[in-house]
Amino acid sequence: DNLKMDCGRSNRVLLAKLKADEHEDELQRLTEEDANLGRMSWPRPAAECDLESIRLCPRFAVVQGLKADGTTKIRAIDNLSWSAQPPDEKGSFGKKRKKELSVNGHTEVPEEIHHDHIDILMSAMRRFILLMGVVPGLLKADIDSAFRRIPLKPSHRCAAGVAYMRNGVQMVSTHMANPFGASSSVYSWERVGSLLCSIARRLLHIATFRYVDD
């Protein structure tokens, strides 16, 4: 409720601070790609959006190296830890941004997150060799765009808006799926990953381990 009530003011502060991104064309392409997959709304100019009912955070590009074809690999990140400092009694804005005023600052993770470590894999391989007398074969299955496969609760989408510059225009889109940059996305994927691992171990009797990257 606090995030909803402060949407208009927060958005005005954010839009005034937006700057051009070196990779803004790629940001636009990635946003449109997610929109076509139903993971985001189609990007529109901020002037055409109801900025009183959606909470925006800044979207920016991160370079992740090179693709197989030699082109630059870009990932769109949404800073849900961003917040607009409210004015003090004199009407001035503080220099420090308070995390508790952000979307991530309003997120509570209800339980500790666990995943496997390399030491557990080494112990399992050692035991396998002792029991079976052969070196085990290893198979890896990487879940692509894991966060983006988990839908957001409809009532939470009002806190999942993003904004970025494109050709001098402030562009806005809303997430329908968990975004990169949200604390809640980490927890949401933890639950799904734990379920998949439990099914593989308990029902299919497959020696399965679960790892996460940064």
PDB file of C-alpha atoms in Angstrom:
ATOM      1  CA  ASP A   1       0.000   0.000   0.000  1.00  0.00           C
ATOM      2  CA  ASN A   2       2.873   2.385   0.787  1.00  0.00           C
ATOM      3  CA  LEU A   3       4.409   1.745  -2.629  1.00  0.00           C
ATOM      4  CA  LYS A   4       1.091   2.323  -4.375  1.00  0.00           C
ATOM      5  CA  MET A   5       0.364   5.595  -2.592  1.00  0.00           C
ATOM      6  CA  ASP A   6       3.762   7.024  -3.559  1.00  0.00           C
ATOM      7  CA  CYS A   7       3.761   5.975  -7.227  1.00  0.00           C
ATOM      8  CA  GLY A   8       3.215   9.397  -8.777  1.00  0.00           C
ATOM      9  CA  ARG A   9       5.902  11.233  -6.801  1.00  0.00           C
ATOM     10  CA  SER A  10       8.438   8.413  -7.121  1.00  0.00           C
ATOM     11  CA  ASN A  11       7.889   8.122 -10.875  1.00  0.00           C
ATOM     12  CA  ARG A  12       8.303  11.847 -11.455  1.00  0.00           C
ATOM     13  CA  VAL A  13      11.631  11.788  -9.608  1.00  0.00           C
ATOM     14  CA  LEU A  14      12.813   8.755 -11.573  1.00  0.00           C
ATOM     15  CA  LEU A  15      11.799  10.033 -15.005  1.00  0.00           C
ATOM     16  CA  ALA A  16      13.574  13.312 -14.346  1.00  0.00           C
ATOM     17  CA  LYS A  17      16.779  11.402 -13.587  1.00  0.00           C
ATOM     18  CA  LEU A  18      16.698   8.978 -16.531  1.00  0.00           C
ATOM     19  CA  LYS A  19      19.681   9.115 -18.843  1.00  0.00           C
ATOM     20  CA  ALA A  20      20.448   7.638 -22.232  1.00  0.00           C
ATOM     21  CA  ASP A  21      21.942   4.144 -22.183  1.00  0.00           C
ATOM     22  CA  GLU A  22      24.749   3.139 -24.534  1.00  0.00           C
ATOM     23  CA  HIS A  23      22.790   0.001 -25.363  1.00  0.00           C
ATOM     24  CA  GLU A  24      19.299   1.538 -25.443  1.00  0.00           C
ATOM     25  CA  ASP A  25      18.446  -0.049 -28.798  1.00  0.00           C
ATOM     26  CA  GLU A  26      19.221  -3.470 -27.354  1.00  0.00           C
ATOM     27  CA  LEU A  27      17.177  -2.622 -24.243  1.00  0.00           C
ATOM     28  CA  GLN A  28      14.252  -1.841 -26.515  1.00  0.00           C
ATOM     29  CA  ARG A  29      14.732  -5.076 -28.448  1.00  0.00           C
ATOM     30  CA  LEU A  30      14.914  -7.179 -25.267  1.00  0.00           C
ATOM     31  CA  THR A  31      11.804  -5.487 -23.866  1.00  0.00           C
ATOM     32  CA  GLU A  32       9.877  -6.121 -27.084  1.00  0.00           C
ATOM     33  CA  GLU A  33      11.116  -9.712 -27.134  1.00  0.00           C
ATOM     34  CA  ASP A  34       9.784 -10.279 -23.604  1.00  0.00           C
ATOM     35  CA  ALA A  35       6.524  -8.563 -24.558  1.00  0.00           C
ATOM     36  CA  ASN A  36       6.079 -10.985 -27.461  1.00  0.00           C
ATOM     37  CA  LEU A  37       6.593 -13.865 -25.010  1.00  0.00           C
ATOM     38  CA  GLY A  38       3.980 -12.456 -22.624  1.00  0.00           C
ATOM     39  CA  ARG A  39       6.571 -11.667 -19.957  1.00  0.00           C
ATOM     40  CA  MET A  40       6.174  -7.868 -20.190  1.00  0.00           C
ATOM     41  CA  SER A  41       3.706  -5.337 -21.500  1.00  0.00           C
ATOM     42  CA  TRP A  42       4.535  -3.690 -24.814  1.00  0.00           C
ATOM     43  CA  PRO A  43       6.800  -0.650 -24.151  1.00  0.00           C
ATOM     44  CA  ARG A  44       5.108   2.729 -24.510  1.00  0.00           C
ATOM     45  CA  PRO A  45       6.166   6.360 -23.988  1.00  0.00           C
ATOM     46  CA  ALA A  46       5.745   7.427 -20.371  1.00  0.00           C
ATOM     47  CA  ALA A  47       3.484  10.273 -21.511  1.00  0.00           C
ATOM     48  CA  GLU A  48       0.895   7.671 -22.587  1.00  0.00           C
ATOM     49  CA  CYS A  49       0.920   5.739 -19.266  1.00  0.00           C
ATOM     50  CA  ASP A  50      -0.959   6.140 -15.995  1.00  0.00           C
ATOM     51  CA  LEU A  51       1.991   6.926 -13.753  1.00  0.00           C
ATOM     52  CA  GLU A  52      -0.172   7.095 -10.631  1.00  0.00           C
ATOM     53  CA  SER A  53      -0.994   3.379 -10.605  1.00  0.00           C
ATOM     54  CA  ILE A  54       2.330   1.729 -11.400  1.00  0.00           C
ATOM     55  CA  ARG A  55       5.676   1.892  -9.592  1.00  0.00           C
ATOM     56  CA  LEU A  56       8.627   2.385 -11.932  1.00  0.00           C
ATOM     57  CA  CYS A  57      12.270   1.442 -11.441  1.00  0.00           C
ATOM     58  CA  PRO A  58      15.218   2.158 -13.757  1.00  0.00           C
ATOM     59  CA  ARG A  59      16.100  -0.411 -16.457  1.00  0.00           C
ATOM     60  CA  PHE A  60      19.690  -0.575 -17.672  1.00  0.00           C
ATOM     61  CA  ALA A  61      21.920  -2.805 -19.780  1.00  0.00           C
ATOM     62  CA  VAL A  62      24.749  -5.028 -18.559  1.00  0.00           C
ATOM     63  CA  VAL A  63      27.355  -6.429 -20.958  1.00  0.00           C
ATOM     64  CA  GLN A  64      27.856 -10.175 -20.407  1.00  0.00           C
ATOM     65  CA  GLY A  65      30.581 -10.854 -22.943  1.00  0.00           C
ATOM     66  CA  LEU A  66      30.283 -12.032 -26.530  1.00  0.00           C
ATOM     67  CA  LYS A  67      27.819 -14.348 -28.245  1.00  0.00           C
ATOM     68  CA  ALA A  68      28.910 -17.237 -30.469  1.00  0.00           C
ATOM     69  CA  ASP A  69      28.570 -14.973 -33.519  1.00  0.00           C
ATOM     70  CA  GLY A  70      30.903 -12.379 -31.988  1.00  0.00           C
ATOM     71  CA  THR A  71      28.238  -9.787 -31.136  1.00  0.00           C
ATOM     72  CA  THR A  72      27.933  -8.303 -27.644  1.00  0.00           C
ATOM     73  CA  LYS A  73      25.663 -10.161 -25.223  1.00  0.00           C
ATOM     74  CA  ILE A  74      23.435  -7.763 -23.276  1.00  0.00           C
ATOM     75  CA  ARG A  75      21.182  -8.485 -20.310  1.00  0.00           C
ATOM     76  CA  ALA A  76      18.478  -6.067 -19.180  1.00  0.00           C
ATOM     77  CA  ILE A  77      18.584  -5.451 -15.417  1.00  0.00           C
ATOM     78  CA  ASP A  78      15.886  -3.684 -13.421  1.00  0.00           C
ATOM     79  CA  ASN A  79      17.028  -1.923 -10.257  1.00  0.00           C
ATOM     80  CA  LEU A  80      14.164  -2.644  -7.865  1.00  0.00           C
ATOM     81  CA  SER A  81      16.368  -1.375  -5.015  1.00  0.00           C
ATOM     82  CA  TRP A  82      16.069   2.153  -6.437  1.00  0.00           C
ATOM     83  CA  SER A  83      14.041   4.613  -4.380  1.00  0.00           C
ATOM     84  CA  ALA A  84      13.175   8.290  -4.518  1.00  0.00           C
ATOM     85  CA  GLN A  85      14.100   9.941  -1.247  1.00  0.00           C
ATOM     86  CA  PRO A  86      11.068  11.834   0.127  1.00  0.00           C
ATOM     87  CA  PRO A  87      11.527  15.544   0.906  1.00  0.00           C
ATOM     88  CA  ASP A  88      12.368  16.610   4.457  1.00  0.00           C
ATOM     89  CA  GLU A  89      10.526  19.241   6.507  1.00  0.00           C
ATOM     90  CA  LYS A  90      12.184  22.013   4.468  1.00  0.00           C
ATOM     91  CA  GLY A  91      11.117  20.463   1.168  1.00  0.00           C
ATOM     92  CA  SER A  92      14.649  19.371   0.207  1.00  0.00           C
ATOM     93  CA  PHE A  93      15.532  15.895  -1.028  1.00  0.00           C
ATOM     94  CA  GLY A  94      18.175  13.960   0.874  1.00  0.00           C
ATOM     95  CA  LYS A  95      21.275  12.682  -0.904  1.00  0.00           C
ATOM     96  CA  LYS A  96      21.044   9.131   0.488  1.00  0.00           C
ATOM     97  CA  ARG A  97      18.461   6.764  -0.954  1.00  0.00           C
ATOM     98  CA  LYS A  98      16.755   4.567   1.601  1.00  0.00           C
ATOM     99  CA  LYS A  99      16.501   0.938   0.526  1.00  0.00           C
ATOM    100  CA  GLU A 100      13.413   0.409   2.682  1.00  0.00           C
ATOM    101  CA  LEU A 101      11.539   2.833   0.409  1.00  0.00           C
ATOM    102  CA  SER A 102      12.186   0.632  -2.642  1.00  0.00           C
ATOM    103  CA  VAL A 103      10.326  -2.418  -3.971  1.00  0.00           C
ATOM    104  CA  ASN A 104      13.117  -4.713  -2.771  1.00  0.00           C
ATOM    105  CA  GLY A 105      13.003  -2.937   0.563  1.00  0.00           C
ATOM    106  CA  HIS A 106       9.374  -4.051   0.904  1.00  0.00           C
ATOM    107  CA  THR A 107      10.236  -7.677   0.082  1.00  0.00           C
ATOM    108  CA  GLU A 108      10.535 -10.270   2.844  1.00  0.00           C
ATOM    109  CA  VAL A 109      12.018 -13.705   2.139  1.00  0.00           C
ATOM    110  CA  PRO A 110      10.106 -16.074   4.469  1.00  0.00           C
ATOM    111  CA  GLU A 111      12.760 -18.795   4.668  1.00  0.00           C
ATOM    112  CA  GLU A 112      16.472 -19.399   4.197  1.00  0.00           C
ATOM    113  CA  ILE A 113      17.586 -20.275   0.681  1.00  0.00           C
ATOM    114  CA  HIS A 114      19.676 -23.414   0.168  1.00  0.00           C
ATOM    115  CA  HIS A 115      21.495 -24.936  -2.786  1.00  0.00           C
ATOM    116  CA  ASP A 116      24.208 -27.546  -3.269  1.00  0.00           C
ATOM    117  CA  HIS A 117      27.950 -26.895  -3.253  1.00  0.00           C
ATOM    118  CA  ILE A 118      30.829 -28.470  -5.133  1.00  0.00           C
ATOM    119  CA  ASP A 119      31.975 -30.366  -1.995  1.00  0.00           C
ATOM    120  CA  ILE A 120      28.706 -32.326  -1.983  1.00  0.00           C
ATOM    121  CA  LEU A 121      29.208 -33.312  -5.626  1.00  0.00           C
ATOM    122  CA  MET A 122      32.752 -34.486  -4.916  1.00  0.00           C
ATOM    123  CA  SER A 123      31.583 -36.591  -1.957  1.00  0.00           C
ATOM    124  CA  ALA A 124      28.853 -38.189  -4.064  1.00  0.00           C
ATOM    125  CA  MET A 125      31.295 -38.991  -6.878  1.00  0.00           C
ATOM    126  CA  ARG A 126      33.728 -40.567  -4.401  1.00  0.00           C
ATOM    127  CA  ARG A 127      30.966 -42.732  -2.967  1.00  0.00           C
ATOM    128  CA  PHE A 128      29.774 -43.719  -6.434  1.00  0.00           C
ATOM    129  CA  ILE A 129      33.267 -44.905  -7.388  1.00  0.00           C
ATOM    130  CA  LEU A 130      33.564 -46.969  -4.179  1.00  0.00           C
ATOM    131  CA  LEU A 131      30.154 -48.614  -4.714  1.00  0.00           C
ATOM    132  CA  MET A 132      30.165 -49.087  -8.485  1.00  0.00           C
ATOM    133  CA  GLY A 133      33.859 -49.331  -9.310  1.00  0.00           C
ATOM    134  CA  VAL A 134      33.598 -46.922 -12.243  1.00  0.00           C
ATOM    135  CA  VAL A 135      33.854 -43.157 -12.719  1.00  0.00           C
ATOM    136  CA  PRO A 136      30.370 -41.568 -12.921  1.00  0.00           C
ATOM    137  CA  GLY A 137      29.206 -39.674 -15.985  1.00  0.00           C
ATOM    138  CA  LEU A 138      27.921 -36.158 -15.394  1.00  0.00           C
ATOM    139  CA  LEU A 139      25.088 -34.395 -17.204  1.00  0.00           C
ATOM    140  CA  LYS A 140      24.159 -30.709 -16.837  1.00  0.00           C
ATOM    141  CA  ALA A 141      20.780 -29.181 -17.622  1.00  0.00           C
ATOM    142  CA  ASP A 142      20.815 -25.364 -17.622  1.00  0.00           C
ATOM    143  CA  ILE A 143      17.482 -23.592 -17.209  1.00  0.00           C
ATOM    144  CA  ASP A 144      17.496 -20.639 -19.582  1.00  0.00           C
ATOM    145  CA  SER A 145      15.863 -17.402 -18.341  1.00  0.00           C
ATOM    146  CA  ALA A 146      14.790 -19.156 -15.147  1.00  0.00           C
ATOM    147  CA  PHE A 147      13.325 -16.077 -13.407  1.00  0.00           C
ATOM    148  CA  ARG A 148      11.432 -15.046 -16.526  1.00  0.00           C
ATOM    149  CA  ARG A 149       9.528 -18.348 -16.639  1.00  0.00           C
ATOM    150  CA  ILE A 150       7.755 -17.647 -13.333  1.00  0.00           C
ATOM    151  CA  PRO A 151       4.675 -15.391 -13.565  1.00  0.00           C
ATOM    152  CA  LEU A 152       4.161 -12.504 -11.171  1.00  0.00           C
ATOM    153  CA  LYS A 153       1.073 -12.408  -8.998  1.00  0.00           C
ATOM    154  CA  PRO A 154      -1.306 -10.013 -10.829  1.00  0.00           C
ATOM    155  CA  SER A 155      -1.792  -7.857  -7.732  1.00  0.00           C
ATOM    156  CA  HIS A 156       2.000  -7.352  -7.535  1.00  0.00           C
ATOM    157  CA  ARG A 157       2.458  -6.141 -11.111  1.00  0.00           C
ATOM    158  CA  CYS A 158       1.753  -2.560 -10.053  1.00  0.00           C
ATOM    159  CA  ALA A 159       5.184  -2.635  -8.342  1.00  0.00           C
ATOM    160  CA  ALA A 160       6.971  -4.100 -11.378  1.00  0.00           C
ATOM    161  CA  GLY A 161       7.142  -1.201 -13.815  1.00  0.00           C
ATOM    162  CA  VAL A 162      10.392  -0.207 -15.549  1.00  0.00           C
ATOM    163  CA  ALA A 163      11.564   2.909 -17.355  1.00  0.00           C
ATOM    164  CA  TYR A 164      14.445   3.638 -19.722  1.00  0.00           C
ATOM    165  CA  MET A 165      15.391   6.139 -22.399  1.00  0.00           C
ATOM    166  CA  ARG A 166      15.118   5.399 -26.114  1.00  0.00           C
ATOM    167  CA  ASN A 167      15.976   8.086 -28.669  1.00  0.00           C
ATOM    168  CA  GLY A 168      15.307  10.768 -26.094  1.00  0.00           C
ATOM    169  CA  VAL A 169      11.885   9.348 -25.159  1.00  0.00           C
ATOM    170  CA  GLN A 170      11.064   7.948 -21.709  1.00  0.00           C
ATOM    171  CA  MET A 171       9.800   4.398 -22.293  1.00  0.00           C
ATOM    172  CA  VAL A 172       7.730   2.357 -19.810  1.00  0.00           C
ATOM    173  CA  SER A 173       6.847  -1.328 -19.561  1.00  0.00           C
ATOM    174  CA  THR A 174       5.446  -3.625 -16.861  1.00  0.00           C
ATOM    175  CA  HIS A 175       6.685  -7.074 -15.914  1.00  0.00           C
ATOM    176  CA  MET A 176       4.298 -10.022 -16.031  1.00  0.00           C
ATOM    177  CA  ALA A 177       7.054 -12.420 -14.906  1.00  0.00           C
ATOM    178  CA  ASN A 178       9.807 -12.252 -12.291  1.00  0.00           C
ATOM    179  CA  PRO A 179      12.457  -9.675 -13.313  1.00  0.00           C
ATOM    180  CA  PHE A 180      16.235  -9.746 -12.924  1.00  0.00           C
ATOM    181  CA  GLY A 181      16.951  -7.308 -10.114  1.00  0.00           C
ATOM    182  CA  ALA A 182      14.127  -8.265  -7.725  1.00  0.00           C
ATOM    183  CA  SER A 183      14.793 -10.038  -4.421  1.00  0.00           C
ATOM    184  CA  SER A 184      11.495 -11.865  -4.823  1.00  0.00           C
ATOM    185  CA  SER A 185      12.703 -13.445  -8.075  1.00  0.00           C
ATOM    186  CA  VAL A 186      15.504 -15.238  -6.239  1.00  0.00           C
ATOM    187  CA  TYR A 187      13.056 -16.715  -3.751  1.00  0.00           C
ATOM    188  CA  SER A 188      10.503 -17.622  -6.426  1.00  0.00           C
ATOM    189  CA  TRP A 189      13.092 -19.560  -8.426  1.00  0.00           C
ATOM    190  CA  GLU A 190      14.382 -21.190  -5.228  1.00  0.00           C
ATOM    191  CA  ARG A 191      10.949 -22.744  -4.713  1.00  0.00           C
ATOM    192  CA  VAL A 192      10.670 -23.983  -8.309  1.00  0.00           C
ATOM    193  CA  GLY A 193      14.246 -25.289  -8.402  1.00  0.00           C
ATOM    194  CA  SER A 194      13.740 -27.093  -5.102  1.00  0.00           C
ATOM    195  CA  LEU A 195      10.580 -28.735  -6.447  1.00  0.00           C
ATOM    196  CA  LEU A 196      12.303 -29.943  -9.634  1.00  0.00           C
ATOM    197  CA  CYS A 197      15.214 -31.326  -7.624  1.00  0.00           C
ATOM    198  CA  SER A 198      12.884 -33.115  -5.191  1.00  0.00           C
ATOM    199  CA  ILE A 199      10.941 -34.737  -8.058  1.00  0.00           C
ATOM    200  CA  ALA A 200      14.167 -35.973  -9.654  1.00  0.00           C
ATOM    201  CA  ARG A 201      15.497 -37.371  -6.382  1.00  0.00           C
ATOM    202  CA  ARG A 202      12.425 -38.803  -4.692  1.00  0.00           C
ATOM    203  CA  LEU A 203      10.247 -39.921  -7.586  1.00  0.00           C
ATOM    204  CA  LEU A 204      12.737 -40.624 -10.376  1.00  0.00           C
ATOM    205  CA  HIS A 205      15.608 -41.734  -8.088  1.00  0.00           C
ATOM    206  CA  ILE A 206      18.174 -39.705 -10.031  1.00  0.00           C
ATOM    207  CA  ALA A 207      21.286 -38.475  -8.242  1.00  0.00           C
ATOM    208  CA  THR A 208      20.586 -34.785  -8.785  1.00  0.00           C
ATOM    209  CA  PHE A 209      22.326 -31.668  -7.509  1.00  0.00           C
ATOM    210  CA  ARG A 210      21.208 -28.073  -7.888  1.00  0.00           C
ATOM    211  CA  TYR A 211      23.470 -25.086  -8.440  1.00  0.00           C
ATOM    212  CA  VAL A 212      22.834 -21.398  -9.085  1.00  0.00           C
ATOM    213  CA  ASP A 213      24.998 -18.743 -10.718  1.00  0.00           C
ATOM    214  CA  ASP A 214      25.351 -15.106  -9.742  1.00  0.00           C
TER     215      ASP A 214
END
